[in-house]
Tab-separated table of C-alpha atoms in Angstrom:
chain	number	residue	atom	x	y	z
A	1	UNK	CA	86.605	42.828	215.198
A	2	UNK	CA	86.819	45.717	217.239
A	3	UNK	CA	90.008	46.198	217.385
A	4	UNK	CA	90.472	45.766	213.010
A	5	UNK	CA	87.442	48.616	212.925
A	6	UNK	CA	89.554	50.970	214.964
A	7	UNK	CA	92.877	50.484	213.497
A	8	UNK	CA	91.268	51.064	209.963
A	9	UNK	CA	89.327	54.147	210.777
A	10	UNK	CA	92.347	55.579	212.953
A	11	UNK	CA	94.833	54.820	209.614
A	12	UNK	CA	92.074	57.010	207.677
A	13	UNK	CA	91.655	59.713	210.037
A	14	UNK	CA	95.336	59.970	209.853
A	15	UNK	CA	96.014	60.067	206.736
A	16	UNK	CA	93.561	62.490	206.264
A	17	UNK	CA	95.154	64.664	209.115
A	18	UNK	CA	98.376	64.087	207.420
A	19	UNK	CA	96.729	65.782	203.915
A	20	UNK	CA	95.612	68.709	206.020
A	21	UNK	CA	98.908	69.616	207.861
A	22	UNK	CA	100.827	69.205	204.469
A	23	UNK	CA	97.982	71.318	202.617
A	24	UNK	CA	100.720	72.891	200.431
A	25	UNK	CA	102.404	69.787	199.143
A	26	UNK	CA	99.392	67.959	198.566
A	27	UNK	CA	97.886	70.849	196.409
A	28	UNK	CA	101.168	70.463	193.940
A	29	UNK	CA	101.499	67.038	193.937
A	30	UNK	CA	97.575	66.665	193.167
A	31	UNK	CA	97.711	69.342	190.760
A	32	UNK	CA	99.025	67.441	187.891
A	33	UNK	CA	96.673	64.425	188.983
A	34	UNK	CA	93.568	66.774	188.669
A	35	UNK	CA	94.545	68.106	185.256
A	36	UNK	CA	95.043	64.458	183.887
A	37	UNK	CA	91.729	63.139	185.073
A	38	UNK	CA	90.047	66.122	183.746
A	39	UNK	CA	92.323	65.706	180.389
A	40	UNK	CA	90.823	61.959	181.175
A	41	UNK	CA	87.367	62.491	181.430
A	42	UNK	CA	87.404	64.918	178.414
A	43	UNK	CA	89.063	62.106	176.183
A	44	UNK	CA	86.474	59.391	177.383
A	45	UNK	CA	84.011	61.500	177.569
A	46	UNK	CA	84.558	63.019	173.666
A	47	UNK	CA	85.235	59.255	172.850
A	48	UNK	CA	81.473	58.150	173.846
A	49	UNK	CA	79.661	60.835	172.516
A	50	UNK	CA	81.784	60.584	168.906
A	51	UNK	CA	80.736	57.243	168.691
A	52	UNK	CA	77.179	57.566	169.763
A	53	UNK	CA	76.762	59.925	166.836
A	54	UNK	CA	78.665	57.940	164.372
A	55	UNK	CA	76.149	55.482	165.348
A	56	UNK	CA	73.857	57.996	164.618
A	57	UNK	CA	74.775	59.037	161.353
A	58	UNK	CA	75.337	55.607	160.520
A	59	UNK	CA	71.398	54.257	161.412
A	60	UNK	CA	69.951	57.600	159.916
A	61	UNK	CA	71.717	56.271	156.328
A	62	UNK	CA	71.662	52.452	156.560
A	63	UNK	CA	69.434	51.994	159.539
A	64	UNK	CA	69.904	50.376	163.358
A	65	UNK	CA	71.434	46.851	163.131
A	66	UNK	CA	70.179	44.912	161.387
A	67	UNK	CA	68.393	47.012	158.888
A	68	UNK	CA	67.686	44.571	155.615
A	69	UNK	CA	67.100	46.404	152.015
A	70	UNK	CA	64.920	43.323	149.746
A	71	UNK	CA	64.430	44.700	145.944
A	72	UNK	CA	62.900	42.370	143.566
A	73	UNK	CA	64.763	42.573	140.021
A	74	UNK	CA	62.519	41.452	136.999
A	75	UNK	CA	64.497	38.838	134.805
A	76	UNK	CA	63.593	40.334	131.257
A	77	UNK	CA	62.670	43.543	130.141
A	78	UNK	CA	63.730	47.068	130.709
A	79	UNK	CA	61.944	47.558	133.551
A	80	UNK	CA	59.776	50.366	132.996
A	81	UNK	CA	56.442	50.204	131.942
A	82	UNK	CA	53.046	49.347	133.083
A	83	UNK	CA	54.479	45.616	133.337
A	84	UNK	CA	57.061	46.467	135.050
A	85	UNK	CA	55.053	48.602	137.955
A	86	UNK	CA	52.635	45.769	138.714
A	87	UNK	CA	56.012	43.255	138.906
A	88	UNK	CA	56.871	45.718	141.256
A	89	UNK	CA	52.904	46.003	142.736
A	90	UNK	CA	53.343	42.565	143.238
A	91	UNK	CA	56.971	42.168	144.856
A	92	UNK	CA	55.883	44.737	147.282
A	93	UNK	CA	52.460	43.209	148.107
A	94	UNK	CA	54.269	39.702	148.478
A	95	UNK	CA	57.003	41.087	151.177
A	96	UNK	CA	54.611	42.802	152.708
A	97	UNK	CA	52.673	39.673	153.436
A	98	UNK	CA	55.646	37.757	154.451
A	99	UNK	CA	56.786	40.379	157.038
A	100	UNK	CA	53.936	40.087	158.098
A	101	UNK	CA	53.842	36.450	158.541
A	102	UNK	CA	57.013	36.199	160.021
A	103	UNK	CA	55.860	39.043	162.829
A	104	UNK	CA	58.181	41.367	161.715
A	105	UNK	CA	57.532	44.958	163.730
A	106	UNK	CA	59.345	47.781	161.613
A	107	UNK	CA	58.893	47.077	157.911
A	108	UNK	CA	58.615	49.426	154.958
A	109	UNK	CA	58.889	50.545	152.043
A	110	UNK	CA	61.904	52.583	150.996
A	111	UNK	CA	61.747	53.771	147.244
A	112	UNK	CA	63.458	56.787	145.859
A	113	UNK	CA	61.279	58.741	143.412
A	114	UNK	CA	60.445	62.156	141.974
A	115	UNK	CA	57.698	64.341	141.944
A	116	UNK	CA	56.567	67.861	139.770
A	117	UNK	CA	55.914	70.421	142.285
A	118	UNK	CA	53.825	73.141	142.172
A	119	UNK	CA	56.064	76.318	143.754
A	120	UNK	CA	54.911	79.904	143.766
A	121	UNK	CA	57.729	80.635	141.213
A	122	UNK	CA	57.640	77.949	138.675
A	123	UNK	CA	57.291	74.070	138.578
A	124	UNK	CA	60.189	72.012	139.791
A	125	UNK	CA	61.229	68.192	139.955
A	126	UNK	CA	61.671	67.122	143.531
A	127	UNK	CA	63.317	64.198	144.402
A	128	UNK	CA	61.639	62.422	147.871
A	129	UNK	CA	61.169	58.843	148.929
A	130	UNK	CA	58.143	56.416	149.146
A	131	UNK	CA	57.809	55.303	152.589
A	132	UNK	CA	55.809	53.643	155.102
A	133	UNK	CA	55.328	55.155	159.125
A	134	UNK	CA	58.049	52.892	160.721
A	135	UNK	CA	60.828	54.459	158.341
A	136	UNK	CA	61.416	57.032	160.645
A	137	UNK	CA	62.139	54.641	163.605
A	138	UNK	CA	64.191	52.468	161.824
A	139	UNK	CA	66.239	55.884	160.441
A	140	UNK	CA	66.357	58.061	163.529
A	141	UNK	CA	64.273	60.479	161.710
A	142	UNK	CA	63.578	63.230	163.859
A	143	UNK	CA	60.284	65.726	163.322
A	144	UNK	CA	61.316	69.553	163.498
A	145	UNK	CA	57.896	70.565	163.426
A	146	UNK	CA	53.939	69.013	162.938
A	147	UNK	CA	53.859	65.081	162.613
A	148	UNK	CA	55.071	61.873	161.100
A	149	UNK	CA	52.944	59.815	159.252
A	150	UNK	CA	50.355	57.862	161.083
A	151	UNK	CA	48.631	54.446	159.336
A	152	UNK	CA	45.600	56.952	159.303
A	153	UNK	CA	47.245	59.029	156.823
A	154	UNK	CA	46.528	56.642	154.040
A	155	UNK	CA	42.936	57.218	153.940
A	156	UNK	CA	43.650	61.153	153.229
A	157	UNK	CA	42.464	62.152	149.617
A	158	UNK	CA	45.118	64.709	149.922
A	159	UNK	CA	48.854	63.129	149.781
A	160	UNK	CA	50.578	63.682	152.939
A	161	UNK	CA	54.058	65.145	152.336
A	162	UNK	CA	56.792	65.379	155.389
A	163	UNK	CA	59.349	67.861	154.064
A	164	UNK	CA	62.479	69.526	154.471
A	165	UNK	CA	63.412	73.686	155.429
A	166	UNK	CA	64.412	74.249	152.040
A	167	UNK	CA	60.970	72.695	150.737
A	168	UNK	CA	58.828	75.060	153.023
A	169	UNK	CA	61.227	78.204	152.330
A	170	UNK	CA	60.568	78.058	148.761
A	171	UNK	CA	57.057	77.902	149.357
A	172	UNK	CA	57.915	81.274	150.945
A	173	UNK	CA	58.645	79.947	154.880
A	174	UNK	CA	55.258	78.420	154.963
A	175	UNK	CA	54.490	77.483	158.402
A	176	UNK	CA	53.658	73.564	159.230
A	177	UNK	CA	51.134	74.442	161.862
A	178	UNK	CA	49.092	76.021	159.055
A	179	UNK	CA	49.136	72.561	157.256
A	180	UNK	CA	50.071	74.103	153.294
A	181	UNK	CA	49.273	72.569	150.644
A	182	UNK	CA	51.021	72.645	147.129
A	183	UNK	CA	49.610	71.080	143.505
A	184	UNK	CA	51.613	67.854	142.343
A	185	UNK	CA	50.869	67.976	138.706
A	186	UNK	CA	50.144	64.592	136.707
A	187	UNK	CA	48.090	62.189	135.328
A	188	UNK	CA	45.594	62.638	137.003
A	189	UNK	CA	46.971	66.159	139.238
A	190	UNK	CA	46.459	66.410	142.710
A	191	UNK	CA	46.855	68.743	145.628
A	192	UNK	CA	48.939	67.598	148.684
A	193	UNK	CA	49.065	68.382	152.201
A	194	UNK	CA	52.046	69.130	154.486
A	195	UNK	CA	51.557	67.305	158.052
A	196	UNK	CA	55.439	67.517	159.156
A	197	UNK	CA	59.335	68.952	158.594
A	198	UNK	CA	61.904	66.495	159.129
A	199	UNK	CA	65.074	68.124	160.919
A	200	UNK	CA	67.838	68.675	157.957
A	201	UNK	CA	70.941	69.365	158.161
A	202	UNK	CA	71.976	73.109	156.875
A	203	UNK	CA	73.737	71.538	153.528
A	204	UNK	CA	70.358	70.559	152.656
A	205	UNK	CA	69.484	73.129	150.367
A	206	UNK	CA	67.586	71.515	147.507
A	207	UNK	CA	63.722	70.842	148.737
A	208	UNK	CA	62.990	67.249	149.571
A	209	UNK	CA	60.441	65.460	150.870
A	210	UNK	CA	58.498	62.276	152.546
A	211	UNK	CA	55.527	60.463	150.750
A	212	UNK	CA	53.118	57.878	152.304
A	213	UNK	CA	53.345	54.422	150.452
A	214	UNK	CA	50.033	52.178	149.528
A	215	UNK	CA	47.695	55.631	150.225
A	216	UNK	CA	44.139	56.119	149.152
A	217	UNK	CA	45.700	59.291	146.967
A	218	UNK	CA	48.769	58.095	145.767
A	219	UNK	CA	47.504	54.819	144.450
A	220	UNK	CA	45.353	57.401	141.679
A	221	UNK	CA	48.541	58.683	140.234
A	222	UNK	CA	49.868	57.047	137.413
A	223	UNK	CA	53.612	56.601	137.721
A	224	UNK	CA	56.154	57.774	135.134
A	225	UNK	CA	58.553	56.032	132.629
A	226	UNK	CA	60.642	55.836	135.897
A	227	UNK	CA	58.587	56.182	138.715
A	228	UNK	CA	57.413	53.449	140.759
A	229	UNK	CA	59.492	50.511	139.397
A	230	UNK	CA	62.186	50.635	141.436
A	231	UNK	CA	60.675	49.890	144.638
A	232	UNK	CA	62.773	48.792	148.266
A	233	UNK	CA	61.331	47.148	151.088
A	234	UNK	CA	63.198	47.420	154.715
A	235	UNK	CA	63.019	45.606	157.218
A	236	UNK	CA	64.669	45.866	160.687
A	237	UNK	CA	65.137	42.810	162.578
A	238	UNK	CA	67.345	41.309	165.738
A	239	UNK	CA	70.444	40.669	164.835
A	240	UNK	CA	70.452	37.047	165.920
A	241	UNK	CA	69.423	34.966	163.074
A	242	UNK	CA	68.822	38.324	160.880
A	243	UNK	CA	70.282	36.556	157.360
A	244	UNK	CA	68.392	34.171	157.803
A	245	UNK	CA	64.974	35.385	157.893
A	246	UNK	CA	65.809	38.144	155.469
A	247	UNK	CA	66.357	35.867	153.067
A	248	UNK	CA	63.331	33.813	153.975
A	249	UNK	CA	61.414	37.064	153.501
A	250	UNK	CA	62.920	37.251	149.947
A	251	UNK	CA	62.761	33.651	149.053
A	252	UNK	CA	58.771	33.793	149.759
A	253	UNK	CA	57.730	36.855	148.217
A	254	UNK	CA	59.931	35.355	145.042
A	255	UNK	CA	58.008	32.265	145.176
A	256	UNK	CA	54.538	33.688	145.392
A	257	UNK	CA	55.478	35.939	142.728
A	258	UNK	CA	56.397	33.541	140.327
A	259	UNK	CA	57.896	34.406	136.754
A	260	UNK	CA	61.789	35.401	135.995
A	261	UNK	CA	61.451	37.751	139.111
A	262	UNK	CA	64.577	37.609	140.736
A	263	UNK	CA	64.318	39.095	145.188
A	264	UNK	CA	67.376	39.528	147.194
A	265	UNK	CA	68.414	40.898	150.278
A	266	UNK	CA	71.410	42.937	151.236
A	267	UNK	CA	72.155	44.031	154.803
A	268	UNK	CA	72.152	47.950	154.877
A	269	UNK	CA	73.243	49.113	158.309
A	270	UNK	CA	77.036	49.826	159.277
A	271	UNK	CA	77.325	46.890	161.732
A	272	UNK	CA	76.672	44.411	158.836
A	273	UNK	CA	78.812	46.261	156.099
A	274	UNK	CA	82.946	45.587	158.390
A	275	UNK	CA	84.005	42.651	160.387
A	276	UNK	CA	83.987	43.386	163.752
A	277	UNK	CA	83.261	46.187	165.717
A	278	UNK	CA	82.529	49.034	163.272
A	279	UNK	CA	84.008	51.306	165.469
A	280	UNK	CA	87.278	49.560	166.798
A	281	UNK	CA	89.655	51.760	165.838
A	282	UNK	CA	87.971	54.883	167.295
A	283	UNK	CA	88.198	52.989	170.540
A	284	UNK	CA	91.601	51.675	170.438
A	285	UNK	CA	92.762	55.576	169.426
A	286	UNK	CA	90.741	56.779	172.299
A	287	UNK	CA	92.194	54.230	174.913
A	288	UNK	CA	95.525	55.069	173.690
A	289	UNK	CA	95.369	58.293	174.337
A	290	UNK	CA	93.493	58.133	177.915
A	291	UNK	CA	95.944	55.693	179.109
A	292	UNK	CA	99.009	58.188	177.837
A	293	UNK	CA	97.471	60.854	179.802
A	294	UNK	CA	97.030	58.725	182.971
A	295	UNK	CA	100.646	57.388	182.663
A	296	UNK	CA	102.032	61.079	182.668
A	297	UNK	CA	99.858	61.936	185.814
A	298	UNK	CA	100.992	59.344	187.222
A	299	UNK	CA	105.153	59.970	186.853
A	300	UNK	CA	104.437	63.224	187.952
A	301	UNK	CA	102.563	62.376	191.629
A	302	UNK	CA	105.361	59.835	191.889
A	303	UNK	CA	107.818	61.512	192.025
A	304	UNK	CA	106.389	64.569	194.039
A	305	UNK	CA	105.459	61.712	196.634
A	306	UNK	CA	108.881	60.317	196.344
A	307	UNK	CA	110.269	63.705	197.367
A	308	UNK	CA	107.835	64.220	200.333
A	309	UNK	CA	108.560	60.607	202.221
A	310	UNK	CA	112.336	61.683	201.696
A	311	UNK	CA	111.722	65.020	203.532
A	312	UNK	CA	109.321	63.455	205.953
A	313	UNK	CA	112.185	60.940	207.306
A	314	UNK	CA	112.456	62.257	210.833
A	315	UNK	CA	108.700	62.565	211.227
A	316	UNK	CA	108.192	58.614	210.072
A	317	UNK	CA	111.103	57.526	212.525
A	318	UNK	CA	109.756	59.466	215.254
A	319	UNK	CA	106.608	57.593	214.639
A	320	UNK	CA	108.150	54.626	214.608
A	321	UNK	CA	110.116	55.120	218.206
A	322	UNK	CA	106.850	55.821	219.624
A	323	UNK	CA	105.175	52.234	218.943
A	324	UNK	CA	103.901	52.875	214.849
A	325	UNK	CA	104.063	49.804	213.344
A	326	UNK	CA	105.690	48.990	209.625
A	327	UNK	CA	102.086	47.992	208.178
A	328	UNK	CA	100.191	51.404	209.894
A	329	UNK	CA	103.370	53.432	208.426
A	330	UNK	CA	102.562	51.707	205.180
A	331	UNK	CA	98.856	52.161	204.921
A	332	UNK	CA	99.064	55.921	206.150
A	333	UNK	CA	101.604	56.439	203.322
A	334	UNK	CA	99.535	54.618	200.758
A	335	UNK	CA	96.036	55.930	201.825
A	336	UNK	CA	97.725	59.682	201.915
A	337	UNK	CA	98.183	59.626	198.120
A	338	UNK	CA	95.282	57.173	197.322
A	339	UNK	CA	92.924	59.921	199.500
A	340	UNK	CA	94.322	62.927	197.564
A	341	UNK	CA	93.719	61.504	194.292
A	342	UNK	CA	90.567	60.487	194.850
A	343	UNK	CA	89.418	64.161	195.682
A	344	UNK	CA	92.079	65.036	192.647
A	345	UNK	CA	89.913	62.610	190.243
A	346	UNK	CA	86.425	63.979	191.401
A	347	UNK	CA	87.565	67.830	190.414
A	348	UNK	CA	88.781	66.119	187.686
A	349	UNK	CA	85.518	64.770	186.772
A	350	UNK	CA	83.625	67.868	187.352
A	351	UNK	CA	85.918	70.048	185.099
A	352	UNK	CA	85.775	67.335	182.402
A	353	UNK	CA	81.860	67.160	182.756
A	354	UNK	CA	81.883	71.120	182.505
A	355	UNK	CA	83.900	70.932	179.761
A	356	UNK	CA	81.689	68.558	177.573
A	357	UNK	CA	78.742	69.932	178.888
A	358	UNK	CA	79.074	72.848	177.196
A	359	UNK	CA	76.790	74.021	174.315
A	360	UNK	CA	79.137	74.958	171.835
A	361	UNK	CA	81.401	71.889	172.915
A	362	UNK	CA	79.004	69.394	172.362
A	363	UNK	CA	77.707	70.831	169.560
A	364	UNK	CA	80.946	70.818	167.251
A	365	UNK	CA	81.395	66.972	168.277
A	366	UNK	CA	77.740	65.970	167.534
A	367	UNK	CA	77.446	68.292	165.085
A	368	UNK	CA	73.694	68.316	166.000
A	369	UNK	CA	72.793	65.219	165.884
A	370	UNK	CA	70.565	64.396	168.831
A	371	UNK	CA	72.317	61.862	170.087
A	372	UNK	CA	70.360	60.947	173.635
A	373	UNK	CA	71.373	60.196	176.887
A	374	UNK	CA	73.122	62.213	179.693
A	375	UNK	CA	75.219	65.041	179.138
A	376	UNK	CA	78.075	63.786	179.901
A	377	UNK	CA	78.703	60.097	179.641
A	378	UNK	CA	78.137	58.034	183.189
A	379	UNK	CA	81.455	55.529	182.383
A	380	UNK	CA	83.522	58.679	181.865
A	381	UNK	CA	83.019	60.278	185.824
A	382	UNK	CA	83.429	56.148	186.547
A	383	UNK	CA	86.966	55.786	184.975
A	384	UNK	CA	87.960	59.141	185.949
A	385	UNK	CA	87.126	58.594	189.326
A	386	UNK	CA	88.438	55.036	189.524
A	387	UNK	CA	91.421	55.628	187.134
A	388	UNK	CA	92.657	58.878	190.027
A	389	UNK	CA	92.126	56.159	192.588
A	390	UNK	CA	94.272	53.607	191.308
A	391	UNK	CA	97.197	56.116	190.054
A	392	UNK	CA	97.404	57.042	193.500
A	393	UNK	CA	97.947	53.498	194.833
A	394	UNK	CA	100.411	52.702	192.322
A	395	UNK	CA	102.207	55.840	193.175
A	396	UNK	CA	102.039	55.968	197.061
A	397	UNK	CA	103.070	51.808	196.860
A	398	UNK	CA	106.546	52.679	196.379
A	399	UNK	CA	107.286	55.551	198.731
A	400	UNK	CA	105.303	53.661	201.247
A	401	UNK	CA	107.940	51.089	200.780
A	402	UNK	CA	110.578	53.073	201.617
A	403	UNK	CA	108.508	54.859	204.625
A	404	UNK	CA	108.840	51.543	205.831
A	405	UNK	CA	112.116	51.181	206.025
A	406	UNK	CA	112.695	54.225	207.751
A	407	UNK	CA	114.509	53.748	211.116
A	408	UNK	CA	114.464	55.342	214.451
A	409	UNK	CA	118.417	55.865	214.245
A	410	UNK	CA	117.445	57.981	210.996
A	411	UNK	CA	114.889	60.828	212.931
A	412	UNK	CA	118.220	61.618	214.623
A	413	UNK	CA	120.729	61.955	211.712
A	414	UNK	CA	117.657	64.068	209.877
């Protein structure tokens, strides 16, 4: 055991002795290996954070997997009305119940509408959404300033309103803190509060905002010809089994409602709208292009390594005449190159984490979507690292071949 512990440390040390006298021949062979697993870690790197905001983007639109949109269509009619808002009424009370019943965690409603607003210069339509306080988890939502809604909002006489920049600059840059309030007219009018502002992106330019469903205030307001009708209900639910209990969700609240009432539910989140992995070609593109990059680093530390054992033949058959065995020669050869890299591939790493760590770099690829976890992705230093590690053992296997076959006859002919 001894003996196996020695020989393994001694091959190390000397390999590593052998980097150091040949300083200058490891720093050009290595160069090109440092430069691909930086090129390496960039492209893995850029790959995880591109998808983890196209995941991003895609849950703030159709919601995390798997996000189910349930919208109960009356059978007859034209569905406005005063019978057509209590169909509604009771579609939403009935899949409200059901979630309910079934223990499901993030459910709400999701219904576009419009509201009159009140502006210092002039009245204006709006356009916002009816929703309920797990929206905003099940959308990524993210509050710029003040707060979401809380389940104690609905007992506010005043509306609570989360809205966008544009809605608080054309109230003249209001600030949330100071909790502004603005005049929805209707039948009857009433005066709502803003708790929040929702982070937008800068092509949001028309003023938009957040309203509180099933609210002491709201439930006052008599809806228009085409206001309150069309009502959604979300629900986000594990994956496993997910059809199926969405469309028990539907098939109850259809039941208990009774009539010509038609409810159906329609997966909404990207993972349920392809086959597959959503984003399978991004990965394949990305691998492609990491394992093109590795392949050139590769050629080029072969053949620089190549080019060293040739000039090193009287040093290896010296080393053999003195006792060196053909496996020690082979290790030393292989661990040389496998060494090197390794140091190559952790530069490598820290320019690529550099690189993607900063500001304005990772803001054009997430184009400001927060995004979460570290900096710079934990699998890209891991197959940087690792990828340096093998290229060197694939390259250093084939001039430690022919170290090994150097002879002691051939230290005196070089």
């Amino acid at each position: 055991m001894n003996r196996v512990v020695t020989t393994v440390v001694g091959t190390l040390v000397e390999s590593w002795q052998e980097l150091r006298v040949h300083r200058g021949r490891v720093v050009l062979s290595l160069v090109g290996v440092t430069i691909a697993v930086a090129s390496l870690a960039v492209v893995v790197g850029f790959g995880s954070l591109a998808e983890r905001v196209t995941a991003a983007f895609n849950e703030q639109y159709g919601g995390r997997p798997a996000t189910y949109s349930i919208t109960g269509t009356p059978g007859s009619g034209d569905g406005t009305g005063a019978a057509a808002a209590a169909t509604a009424d009771a579609v939403d009370r009935e899949l409200r119940a059901a979630a309910d019943r079934y223990d499901v965690q993030y459910a709400t409603e999701a219904s576009y509408t419009s509201r009159r607003i009140q502006f210092p210069d002039g009245v204006a339509e709006v356009q916002g959404m009816t929703v309920d306080p797990p929206w905003a988890e099940i959308h990524r939502l993210r509050i710029a300033a003040g707060d979401w809604f809380s389940e104690s909002d609905r007992d506010r006489l005043a509306p609570a309103l989360v809205v966008n920049q544009a809605f608080l600059d054309r109230l003249g840059g209001a600030d949330v803190v100071t909790h502004p309030t603005v005049r929805m007219p209707g039948t009857p009018g009433v005066t709502a509060v803003v708790v929040g502002q929702y982070v937008s992106s800068e092509y949001d330019t028309d003023p938009m905002f957040y309203q509180l469903a099933n609210s002491v205030a709201t439930a006052s307001v008599t809806p228009g010809a085409d206001d309150g009708n069309q009502r959604t209900f979300e629900v986000w639910i594990p994956e496993h089994g997910a059809k199926a209990l969405a469309n028990r969700i539907a098939s109850d609240a259809e039941r208990a409602v009774g009539g010509d009432v038609s409810v159906d539910a329609g997966r909404m989140d990207a993972a349920g709208s392809v086959d597959g992995d959503p984003l399978g070609a991004m990965r394949y593109v990305i691998a492609g292009v990491a394992v093109l990059v590795l392949v050139l680093g590769g050629l080029g530390l072969l053949n620089v390594s190549l080019v060293s054992v040739r000039q090193r033949i009287r040093e290896i058959g010296i080393r053999r005449g003195v006792g060196a065995s053909a496996g020690r020669i082979f290790v030393a050869v292989l661990l040389e190159n496998v060494l090197g890299t390794a140091v190559a591939g952790g530069i490598g790493v820290m320019i690529g984490a550099a690189v993607l760590g900063n500001d304005t770099v990772r803001g054009l690829i997430t184009s400001g979507v927060e995004v979460g976890g570290a900096p710079f992705p934990l699998e890209a230093a891991l197959i940087g690292v690792g990828s340096a590690v093998f290229v060197g053992a694939l390259a250093g296997f084939l001039p430690a071949v022919l170290a090994v076959r150097v002879k002691v006859i051939d230290a005196i002919r070089y």
